[in-house]
Coordinates of C-alpha atoms and ligand atoms in Angstrom, one line a residue:
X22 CA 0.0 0.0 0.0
X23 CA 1.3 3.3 -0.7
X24 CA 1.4 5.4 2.9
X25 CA 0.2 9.0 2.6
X26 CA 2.2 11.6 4.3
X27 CA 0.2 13.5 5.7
X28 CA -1.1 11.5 8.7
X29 CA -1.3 12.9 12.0
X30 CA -0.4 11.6 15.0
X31 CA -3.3 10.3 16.1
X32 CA -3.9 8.8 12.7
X33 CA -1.0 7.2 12.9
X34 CA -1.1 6.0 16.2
X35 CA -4.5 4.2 15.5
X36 CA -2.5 2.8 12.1
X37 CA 0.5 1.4 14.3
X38 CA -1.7 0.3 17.1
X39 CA -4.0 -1.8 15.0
X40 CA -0.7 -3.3 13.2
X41 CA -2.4 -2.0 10.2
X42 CA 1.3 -0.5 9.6
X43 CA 4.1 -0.6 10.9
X44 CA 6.7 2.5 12.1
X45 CA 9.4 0.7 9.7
X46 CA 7.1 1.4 6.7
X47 CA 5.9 4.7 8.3
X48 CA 9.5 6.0 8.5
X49 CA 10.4 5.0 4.9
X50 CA 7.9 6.5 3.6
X51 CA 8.9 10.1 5.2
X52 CA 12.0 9.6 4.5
X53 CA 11.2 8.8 1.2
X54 CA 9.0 12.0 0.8
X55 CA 11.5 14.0 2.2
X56 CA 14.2 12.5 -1.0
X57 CA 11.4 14.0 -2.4
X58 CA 10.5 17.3 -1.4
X59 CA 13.6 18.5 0.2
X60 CA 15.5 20.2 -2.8
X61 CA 12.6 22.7 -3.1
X62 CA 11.5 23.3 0.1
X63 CA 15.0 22.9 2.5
X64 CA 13.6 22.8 5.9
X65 CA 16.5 20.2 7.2
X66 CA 20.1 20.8 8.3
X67 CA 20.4 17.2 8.9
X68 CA 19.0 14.2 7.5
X69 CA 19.3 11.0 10.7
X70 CA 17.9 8.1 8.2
X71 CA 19.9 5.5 9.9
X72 CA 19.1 6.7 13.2
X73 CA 15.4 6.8 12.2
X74 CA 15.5 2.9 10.7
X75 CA 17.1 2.1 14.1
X76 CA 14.4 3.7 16.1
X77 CA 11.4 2.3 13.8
X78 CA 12.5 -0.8 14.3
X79 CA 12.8 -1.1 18.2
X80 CA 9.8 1.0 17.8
X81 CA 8.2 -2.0 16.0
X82 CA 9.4 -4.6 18.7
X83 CA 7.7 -2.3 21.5
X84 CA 4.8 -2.4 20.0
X85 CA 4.7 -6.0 19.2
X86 CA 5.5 -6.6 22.8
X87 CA 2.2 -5.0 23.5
X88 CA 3.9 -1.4 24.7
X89 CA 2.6 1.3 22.2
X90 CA 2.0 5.6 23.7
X91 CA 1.0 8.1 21.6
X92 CA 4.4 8.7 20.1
X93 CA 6.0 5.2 19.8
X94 CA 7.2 4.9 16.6
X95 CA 6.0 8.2 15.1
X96 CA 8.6 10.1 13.2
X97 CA 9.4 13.8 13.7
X98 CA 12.2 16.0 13.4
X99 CA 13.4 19.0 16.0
X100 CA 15.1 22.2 15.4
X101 CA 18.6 22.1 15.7
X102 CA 18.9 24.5 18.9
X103 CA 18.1 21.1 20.7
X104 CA 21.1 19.3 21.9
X105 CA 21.1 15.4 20.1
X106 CA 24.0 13.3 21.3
X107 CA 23.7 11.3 17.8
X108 CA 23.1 14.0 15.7
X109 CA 25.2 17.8 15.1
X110 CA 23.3 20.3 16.7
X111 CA 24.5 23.6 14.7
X112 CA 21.9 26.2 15.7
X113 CA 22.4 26.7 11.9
X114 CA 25.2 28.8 12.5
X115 CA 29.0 28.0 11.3
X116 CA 30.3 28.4 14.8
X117 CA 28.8 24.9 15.5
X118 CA 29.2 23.4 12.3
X119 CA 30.7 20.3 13.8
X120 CA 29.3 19.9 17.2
X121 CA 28.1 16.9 18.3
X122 CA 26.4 17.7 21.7
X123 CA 27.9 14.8 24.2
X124 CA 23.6 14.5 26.0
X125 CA 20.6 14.7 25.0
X126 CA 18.3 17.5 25.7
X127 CA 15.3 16.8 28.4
X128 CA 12.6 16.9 25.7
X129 CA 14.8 14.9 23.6
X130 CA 14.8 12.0 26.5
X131 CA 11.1 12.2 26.8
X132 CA 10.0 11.5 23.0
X133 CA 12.7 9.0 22.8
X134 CA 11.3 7.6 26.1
X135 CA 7.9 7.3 24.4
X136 CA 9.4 5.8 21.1
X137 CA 9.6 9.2 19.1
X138 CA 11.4 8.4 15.4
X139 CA 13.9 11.1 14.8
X140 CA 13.8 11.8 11.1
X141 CA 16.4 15.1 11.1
X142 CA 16.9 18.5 12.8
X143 CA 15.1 21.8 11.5
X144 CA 16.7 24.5 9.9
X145 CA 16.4 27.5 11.3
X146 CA 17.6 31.8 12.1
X147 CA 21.2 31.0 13.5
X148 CA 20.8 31.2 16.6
X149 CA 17.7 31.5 16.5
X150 CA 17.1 35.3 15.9
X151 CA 14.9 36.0 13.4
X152 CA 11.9 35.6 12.0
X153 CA 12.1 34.4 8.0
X154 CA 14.9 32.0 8.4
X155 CA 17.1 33.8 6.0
X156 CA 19.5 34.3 8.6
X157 CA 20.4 30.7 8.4
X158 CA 24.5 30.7 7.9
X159 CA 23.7 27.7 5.2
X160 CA 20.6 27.9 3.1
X161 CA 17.1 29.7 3.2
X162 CA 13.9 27.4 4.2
X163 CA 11.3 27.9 1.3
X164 CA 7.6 28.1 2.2
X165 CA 5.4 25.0 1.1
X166 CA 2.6 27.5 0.1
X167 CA 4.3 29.6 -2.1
X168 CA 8.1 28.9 -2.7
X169 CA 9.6 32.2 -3.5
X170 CA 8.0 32.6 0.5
X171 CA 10.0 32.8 3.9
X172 CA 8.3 30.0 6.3
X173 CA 8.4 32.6 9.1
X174 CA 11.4 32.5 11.7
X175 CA 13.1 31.2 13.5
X176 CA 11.8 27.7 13.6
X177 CA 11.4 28.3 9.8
X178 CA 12.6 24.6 9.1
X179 CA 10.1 23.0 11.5
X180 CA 7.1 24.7 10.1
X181 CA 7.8 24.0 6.6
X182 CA 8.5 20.2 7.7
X183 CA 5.4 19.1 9.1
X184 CA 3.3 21.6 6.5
X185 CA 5.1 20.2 3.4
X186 CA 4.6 16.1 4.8
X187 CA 8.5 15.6 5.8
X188 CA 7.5 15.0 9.0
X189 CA 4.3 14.2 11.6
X190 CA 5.1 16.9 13.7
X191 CA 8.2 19.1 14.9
X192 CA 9.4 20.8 18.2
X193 CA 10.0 24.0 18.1
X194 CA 12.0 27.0 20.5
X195 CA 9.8 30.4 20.9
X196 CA 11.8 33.3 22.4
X197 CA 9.7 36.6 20.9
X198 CA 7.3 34.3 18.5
X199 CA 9.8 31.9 16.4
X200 CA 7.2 29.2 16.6
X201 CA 3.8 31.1 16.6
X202 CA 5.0 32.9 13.5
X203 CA 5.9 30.5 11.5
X204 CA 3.5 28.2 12.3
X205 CA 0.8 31.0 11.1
X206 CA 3.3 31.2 7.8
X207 CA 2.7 27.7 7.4
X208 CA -0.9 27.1 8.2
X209 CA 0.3 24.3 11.2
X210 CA -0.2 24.7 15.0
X211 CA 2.0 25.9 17.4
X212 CA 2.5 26.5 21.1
X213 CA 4.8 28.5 23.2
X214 CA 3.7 26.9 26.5
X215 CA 4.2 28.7 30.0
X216 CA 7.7 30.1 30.6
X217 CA 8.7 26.9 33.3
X218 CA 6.1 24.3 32.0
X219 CA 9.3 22.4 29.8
X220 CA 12.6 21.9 30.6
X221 CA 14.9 24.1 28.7
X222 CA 17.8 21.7 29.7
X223 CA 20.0 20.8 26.5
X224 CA 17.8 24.3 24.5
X225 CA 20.6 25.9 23.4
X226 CA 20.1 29.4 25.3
X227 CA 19.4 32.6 23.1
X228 CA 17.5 34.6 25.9
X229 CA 17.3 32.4 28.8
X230 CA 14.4 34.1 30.9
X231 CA 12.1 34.1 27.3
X232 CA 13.5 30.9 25.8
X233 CA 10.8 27.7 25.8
X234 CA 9.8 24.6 24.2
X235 CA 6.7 23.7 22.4
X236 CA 5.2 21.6 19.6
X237 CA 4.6 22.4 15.8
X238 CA 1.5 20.2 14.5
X239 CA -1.1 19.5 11.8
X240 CA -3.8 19.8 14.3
X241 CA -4.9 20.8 17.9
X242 CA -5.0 17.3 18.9
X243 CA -1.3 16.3 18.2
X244 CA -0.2 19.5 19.5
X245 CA -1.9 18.2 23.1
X246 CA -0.3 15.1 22.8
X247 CA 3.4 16.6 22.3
X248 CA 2.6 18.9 24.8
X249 CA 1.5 15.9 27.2
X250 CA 5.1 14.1 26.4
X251 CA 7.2 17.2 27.2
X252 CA 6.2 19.4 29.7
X253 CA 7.0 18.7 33.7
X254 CA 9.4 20.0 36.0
X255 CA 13.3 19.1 35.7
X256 CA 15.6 19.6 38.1
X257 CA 18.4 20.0 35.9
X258 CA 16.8 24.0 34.7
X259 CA 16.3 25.7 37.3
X260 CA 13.3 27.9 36.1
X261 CA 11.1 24.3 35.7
X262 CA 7.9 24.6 37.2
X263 CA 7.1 21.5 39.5
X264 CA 3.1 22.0 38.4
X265 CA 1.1 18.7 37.8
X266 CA 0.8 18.0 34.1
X267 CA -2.9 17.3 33.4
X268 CA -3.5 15.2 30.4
X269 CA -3.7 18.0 27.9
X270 CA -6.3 15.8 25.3
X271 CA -8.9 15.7 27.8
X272 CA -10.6 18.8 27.3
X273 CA -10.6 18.5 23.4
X274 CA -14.4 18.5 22.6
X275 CA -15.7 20.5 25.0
X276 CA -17.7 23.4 23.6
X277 CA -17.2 27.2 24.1
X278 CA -19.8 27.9 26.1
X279 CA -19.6 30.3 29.2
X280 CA -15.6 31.1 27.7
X281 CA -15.2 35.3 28.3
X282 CA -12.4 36.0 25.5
X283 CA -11.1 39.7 25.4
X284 CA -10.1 41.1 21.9
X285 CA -7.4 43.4 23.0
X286 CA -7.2 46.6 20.6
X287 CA -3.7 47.0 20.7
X288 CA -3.0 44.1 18.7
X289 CA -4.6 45.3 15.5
X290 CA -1.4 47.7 14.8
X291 CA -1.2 49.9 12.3
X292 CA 0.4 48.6 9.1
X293 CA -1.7 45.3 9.7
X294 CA -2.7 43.6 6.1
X295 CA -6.3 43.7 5.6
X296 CA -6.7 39.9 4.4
X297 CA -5.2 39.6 8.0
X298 CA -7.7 42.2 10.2
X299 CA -10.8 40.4 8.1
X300 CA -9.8 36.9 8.9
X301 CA -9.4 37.2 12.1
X302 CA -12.4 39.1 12.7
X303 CA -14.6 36.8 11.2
X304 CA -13.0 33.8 12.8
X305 CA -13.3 35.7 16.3
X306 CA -17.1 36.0 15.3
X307 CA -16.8 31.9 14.6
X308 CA -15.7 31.8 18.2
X309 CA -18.7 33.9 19.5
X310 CA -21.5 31.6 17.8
X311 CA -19.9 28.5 18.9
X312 CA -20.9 30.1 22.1
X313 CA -17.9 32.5 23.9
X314 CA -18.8 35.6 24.9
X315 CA -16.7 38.3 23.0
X316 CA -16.0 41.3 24.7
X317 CA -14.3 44.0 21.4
X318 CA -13.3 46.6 24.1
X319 CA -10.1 45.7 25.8
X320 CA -6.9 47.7 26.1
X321 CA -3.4 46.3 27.1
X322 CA -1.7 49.8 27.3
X323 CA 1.4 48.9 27.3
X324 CA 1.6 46.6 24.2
X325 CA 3.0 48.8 22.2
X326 CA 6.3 49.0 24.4
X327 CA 7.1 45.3 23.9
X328 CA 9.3 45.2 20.8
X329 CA 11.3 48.2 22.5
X330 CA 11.0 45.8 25.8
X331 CA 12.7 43.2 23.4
X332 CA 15.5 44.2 22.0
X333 CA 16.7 45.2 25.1
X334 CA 16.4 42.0 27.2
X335 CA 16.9 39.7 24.4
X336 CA 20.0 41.5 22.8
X337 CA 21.3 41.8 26.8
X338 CA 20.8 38.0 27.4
X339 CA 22.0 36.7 24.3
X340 CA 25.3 38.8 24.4
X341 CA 26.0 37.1 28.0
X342 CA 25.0 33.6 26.4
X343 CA 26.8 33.7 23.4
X344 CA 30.1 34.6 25.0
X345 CA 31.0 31.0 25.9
X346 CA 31.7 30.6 22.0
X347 CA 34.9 31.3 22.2
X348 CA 36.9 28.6 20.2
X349 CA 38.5 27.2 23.4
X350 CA 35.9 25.1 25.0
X351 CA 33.8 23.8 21.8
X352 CA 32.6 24.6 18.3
X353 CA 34.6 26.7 15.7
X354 CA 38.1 27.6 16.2
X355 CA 40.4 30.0 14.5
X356 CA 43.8 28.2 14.3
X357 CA 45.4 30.8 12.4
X358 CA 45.9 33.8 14.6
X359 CA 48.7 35.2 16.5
X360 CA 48.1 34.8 19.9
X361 CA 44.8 34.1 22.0
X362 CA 43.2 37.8 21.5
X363 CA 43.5 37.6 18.0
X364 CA 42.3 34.1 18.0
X365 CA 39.3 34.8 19.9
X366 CA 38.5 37.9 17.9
X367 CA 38.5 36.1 14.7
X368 CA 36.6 32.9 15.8
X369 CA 33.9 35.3 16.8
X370 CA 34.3 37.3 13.7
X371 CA 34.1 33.9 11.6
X372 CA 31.6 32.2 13.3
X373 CA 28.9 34.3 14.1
X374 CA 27.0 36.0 11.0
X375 CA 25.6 39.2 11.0
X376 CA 22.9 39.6 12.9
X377 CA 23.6 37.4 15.7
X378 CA 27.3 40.0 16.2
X379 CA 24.5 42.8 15.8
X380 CA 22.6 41.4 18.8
X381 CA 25.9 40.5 20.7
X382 CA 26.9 44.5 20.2
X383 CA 23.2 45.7 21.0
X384 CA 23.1 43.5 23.9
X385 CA 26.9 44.1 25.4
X386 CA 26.0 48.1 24.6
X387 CA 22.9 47.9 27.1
X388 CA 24.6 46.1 29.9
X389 CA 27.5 48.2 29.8
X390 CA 28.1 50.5 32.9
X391 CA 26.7 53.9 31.7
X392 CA 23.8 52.5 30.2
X393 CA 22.5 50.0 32.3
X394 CA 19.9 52.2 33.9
X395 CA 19.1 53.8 31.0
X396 CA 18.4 50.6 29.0
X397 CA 18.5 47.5 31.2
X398 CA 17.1 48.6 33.9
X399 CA 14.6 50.0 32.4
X400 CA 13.1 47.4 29.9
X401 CA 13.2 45.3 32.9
X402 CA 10.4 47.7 34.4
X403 CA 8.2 47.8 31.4
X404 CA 8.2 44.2 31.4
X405 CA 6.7 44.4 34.9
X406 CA 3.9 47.0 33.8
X407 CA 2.7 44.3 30.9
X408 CA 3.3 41.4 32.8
X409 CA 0.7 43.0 35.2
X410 CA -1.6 44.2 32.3
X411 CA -1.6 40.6 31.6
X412 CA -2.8 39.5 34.8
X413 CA -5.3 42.5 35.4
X414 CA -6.9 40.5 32.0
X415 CA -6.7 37.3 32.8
X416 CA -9.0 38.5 36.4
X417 CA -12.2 39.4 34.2
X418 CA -11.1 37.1 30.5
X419 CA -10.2 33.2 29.8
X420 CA -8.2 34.3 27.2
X421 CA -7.3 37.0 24.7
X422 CA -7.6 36.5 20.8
X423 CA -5.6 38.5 18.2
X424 CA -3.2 38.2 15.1
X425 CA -0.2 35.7 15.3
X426 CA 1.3 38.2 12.7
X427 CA 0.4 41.7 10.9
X428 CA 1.4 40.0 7.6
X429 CA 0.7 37.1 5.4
X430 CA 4.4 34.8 4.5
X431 CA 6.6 37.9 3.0
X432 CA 8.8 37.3 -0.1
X433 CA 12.3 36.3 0.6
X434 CA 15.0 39.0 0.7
X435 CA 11.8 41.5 0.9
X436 CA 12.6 42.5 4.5
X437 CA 16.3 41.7 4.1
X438 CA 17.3 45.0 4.6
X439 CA 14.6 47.1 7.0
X440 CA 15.9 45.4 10.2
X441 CA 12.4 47.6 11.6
X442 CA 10.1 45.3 8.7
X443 CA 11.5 42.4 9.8
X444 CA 11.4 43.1 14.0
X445 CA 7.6 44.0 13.4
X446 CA 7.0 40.3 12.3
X447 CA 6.8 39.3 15.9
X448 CA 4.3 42.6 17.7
X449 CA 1.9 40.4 18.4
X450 CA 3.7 37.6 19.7
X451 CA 6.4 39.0 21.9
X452 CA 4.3 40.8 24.5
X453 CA 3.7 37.0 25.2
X454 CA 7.2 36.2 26.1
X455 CA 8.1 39.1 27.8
X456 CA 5.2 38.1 30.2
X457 CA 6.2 34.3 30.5
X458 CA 2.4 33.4 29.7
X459 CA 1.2 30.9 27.4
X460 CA 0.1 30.8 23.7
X461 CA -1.3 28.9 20.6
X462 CA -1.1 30.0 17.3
X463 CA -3.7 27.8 14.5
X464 CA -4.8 28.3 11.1
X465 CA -7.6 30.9 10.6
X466 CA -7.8 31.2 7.3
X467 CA -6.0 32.3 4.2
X468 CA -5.5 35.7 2.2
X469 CA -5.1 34.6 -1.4
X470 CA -3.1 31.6 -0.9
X471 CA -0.9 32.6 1.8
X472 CA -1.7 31.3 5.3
X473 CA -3.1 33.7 8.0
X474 CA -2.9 32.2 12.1
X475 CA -5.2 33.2 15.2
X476 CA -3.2 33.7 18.2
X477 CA -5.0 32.7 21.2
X478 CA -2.9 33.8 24.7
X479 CA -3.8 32.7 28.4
X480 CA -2.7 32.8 31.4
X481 CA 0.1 31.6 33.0
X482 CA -0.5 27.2 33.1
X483 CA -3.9 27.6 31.0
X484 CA -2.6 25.3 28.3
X485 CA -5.6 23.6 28.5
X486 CA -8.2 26.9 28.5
X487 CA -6.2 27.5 25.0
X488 CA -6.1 23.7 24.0
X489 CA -9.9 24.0 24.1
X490 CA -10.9 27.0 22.7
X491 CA -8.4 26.2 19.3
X492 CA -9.9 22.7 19.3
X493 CA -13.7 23.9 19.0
X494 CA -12.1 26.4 16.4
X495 CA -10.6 24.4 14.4
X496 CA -13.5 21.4 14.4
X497 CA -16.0 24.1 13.4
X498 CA -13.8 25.2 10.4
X499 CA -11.7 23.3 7.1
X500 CA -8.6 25.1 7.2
X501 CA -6.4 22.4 9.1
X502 CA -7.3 20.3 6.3
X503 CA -5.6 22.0 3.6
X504 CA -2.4 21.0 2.6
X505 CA 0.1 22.7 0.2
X506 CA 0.7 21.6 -3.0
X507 CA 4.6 21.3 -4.2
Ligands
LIG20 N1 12.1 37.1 15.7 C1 12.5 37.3 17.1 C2 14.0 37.5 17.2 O1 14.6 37.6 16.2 C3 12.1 36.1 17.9 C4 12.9 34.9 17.7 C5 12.6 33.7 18.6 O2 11.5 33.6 19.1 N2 13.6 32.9 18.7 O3 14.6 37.5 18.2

């Protein structure tokens, strides 16, 4: 039988449970697709196809011996920010071209504890700033839906997996909206969860106290499942949250009725597309007669301050993180310099591309002694005022309902060079970090043929309030079901 590739994971599941198939054919067949696809659409730094094949097959054994979870023996692939011991882990930068992590991540122990099949690692903004990934330091990730497209940033690669059928799912890393965004580019789910609900041990760090782990998925379902494998405290990061995981599919199905959603002005900005403002409007009003009451009228203030917010405490964090890269301990090294100045200098110089030294130099600039209080200091208050505008919602709303992103997928190279254009991708999504709450992002519609994404934010451990609400969505609507043509 020919497998399709585009089965979720709970379609698979029931496929590998009834031994109507098993993960060995499963995993050829994405592998095979991804042979396929791959040269057009690029969404993979690394291909693991023996790895996979080794995995399907103990995956097979599991389940003959009667032990099958959700997962076991599904294949998906992760972005490469997530430490692999059998795979490089290059943050898609050259300064860890070569580096073979010596653990695993905690999330990676977890899927591979529940029989995940590891089909490759996700392409993605080096370092993971960005939000088109063009800044790659090897290739650009083209969108399924329209190939001349960026698949959103910076867990481009990801996206464009799971939407172009390379993969059943994909995890993601969200520090300002880099796997909201692109899952809106891309027409696929995704969830930043609560900053402390997964363990950020073996995430390489960009900006620790924003930084967190979710899923990337075809549907609302799967994305509750992922969550359900990942998320729990860890004693090895610090910030881990020892809050009971609930079983995050158990409130799929349960209507909207009684929900308060706020629709907080502030995220309709100025500059917004109108293909954008109209679909999520109308899908806002599919939320109301599926029985939540909408109330138009709310104000977050301070929204408007959170990309300023940003590129202070990201920029500050990430220059402190990045400075262990310094051709000594691991990754790149510049052998040919005269002395150990020179040779740190030009590692750094070498290794890093553009925008990541532009963030190291923002962020050292900020922390520096004269400008602490001026900039630091600061951003760090603001980010009190809208973490507190958050709660202050939260008291009178279940959850809040805007844009994932202003825009529809952009061309490649068309914000190349207005840093500003390209920052704005993420307005509606960063606010959400800053405040360590969680988010969803799911289909909504299109404009033309481009993908458009509902962000739906809650407060801090409502993963399942959110779960909910974008279930009933997307059950009362078709646009999960569309797949891209390549
Ligand atoms: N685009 C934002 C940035 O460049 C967010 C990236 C992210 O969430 N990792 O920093």
């Amino acid at each position: 039988m020919t497998i399709p590739t585009s089965l979720t994971i709970h379609e698979a599941h029931r496929l590998l449970a009834k031994k109507e198939l098993s993960s060995t054919e499963l995993t050829r067949a994405y592998l095979s697709r991804i042979e396929s696809v791959e040269p057009k659409v690029r969404a993979l730094m690394t291909v693991t196809s023996e790895l996979a094949m080794k995995q399907a097959a103990a995956a097979d054994k599991r389940i003959a011996d009667g032990d099958i979870k959700p997962l076991t023996g599904v294949p998906g692939v992760i972005k490469d920010v997530l430490c692999t011991r059998d795979a490089r882990t290059t943050c898609s930068s050259k300064m860890l071209e070569n580096f073979v992590p010596p653990y695993d991540a905690a999330i990676v122990e977890k899927l591979y504890a529940d029989g995940m099949v590891l089909l490759g690692k996700t392409n993605l903004d080096e370092f993971a700033m960005g939000s088109s990934t063009e800044n790659s330091a090897y290739f650009r990730t083209h969108n399924p839906w329209d190939l001349q497209r960026v698949p959103g940033g910076s867990s481009g690669g990801s996206a464009a997996a799971v939407a172009a059928g390379e993969s059943v799912f994909a995890l993601g890393s969200d520090t300002g909206g880099s796997i909201r965004q692109p899952a809106s580019f891309c027409s696929i789910v995704g969830v930043k969860p609560t900053y402390g609900r997964v363990s950020r041990y073996g995430l390489i760090s960009y900006a620790s106290s924003l930084d967190q782990i979710g899923p990337m998925t075809q549907d609302v379902e799967d994305a509750a499942i992922v969550l359900n494998a990942i998320s729990g405290h860890d004693e090895r990061d610090s910030t881990s949250m020892p809050n009971p995981v609930p079983d995050y599919t158990r409130v799929l199905g349960r209507d909207l009725r009684g929900m308060k959603l706020g629709i907080p002005k502030e995220y309709f900005v100025d500059g917004m597309q109108p293909e954008v403002d109209t679909a999520i409007k109308t899908a806002i009003k599919k939320l109301e007669e599926l029985g939540a009451n909408i109330d138009w009228n709310v104000s977050l203030p301070s929204t408007p301050h959170a990309l300023a917010v940003y590129y202070i405490i990201a920029p500050s964090e990430a220059s402190a993180n990045l400075a262990r890269y310094d051709g000594v301990r691991y990754g790149f090294s510049c052998q040919d310099a005269a002395g150990m100045w020179d040779a740190l200098e030009k590692t750094r110089q070498f290794g890093f591309g553009p925008e990541v030294k532009r963030r190291i130099m923002l962020g050292t600039y900020a922390l520096s002694a004269g400008y602490y209080d001026a900039y630091y200091l600061k951003a760090q208050k603001v980010r009190t005022l809208i973490r507190r505008e958050f709660d202050a919602a939260f008291e009178k709303y279940d959850a809040l309902i805007t844009p994932t992103s202003p825009t529809v997928p952009f061309k490649a190279g068309e914000k190349s060079d207005d840093l500003m254009a390209m920052y704005l991708s993420d307005v509606c999504t960063m606010p959400v970090n800053i405040a360590g709450v969680p988010a969803i992002s799911i289909p909504a519609g299109f404009g033309g043929s481009l993908p458009i994404g509902m962000q739906i934010i809650g407060k801090n451990f409502a993963e399942e309030t959110l779960l909910r609400i974008a279930h009933a969505y997307e059950q009362a609507t078709e646009w999960h079901k569309q797949k891209p043509e390549i």
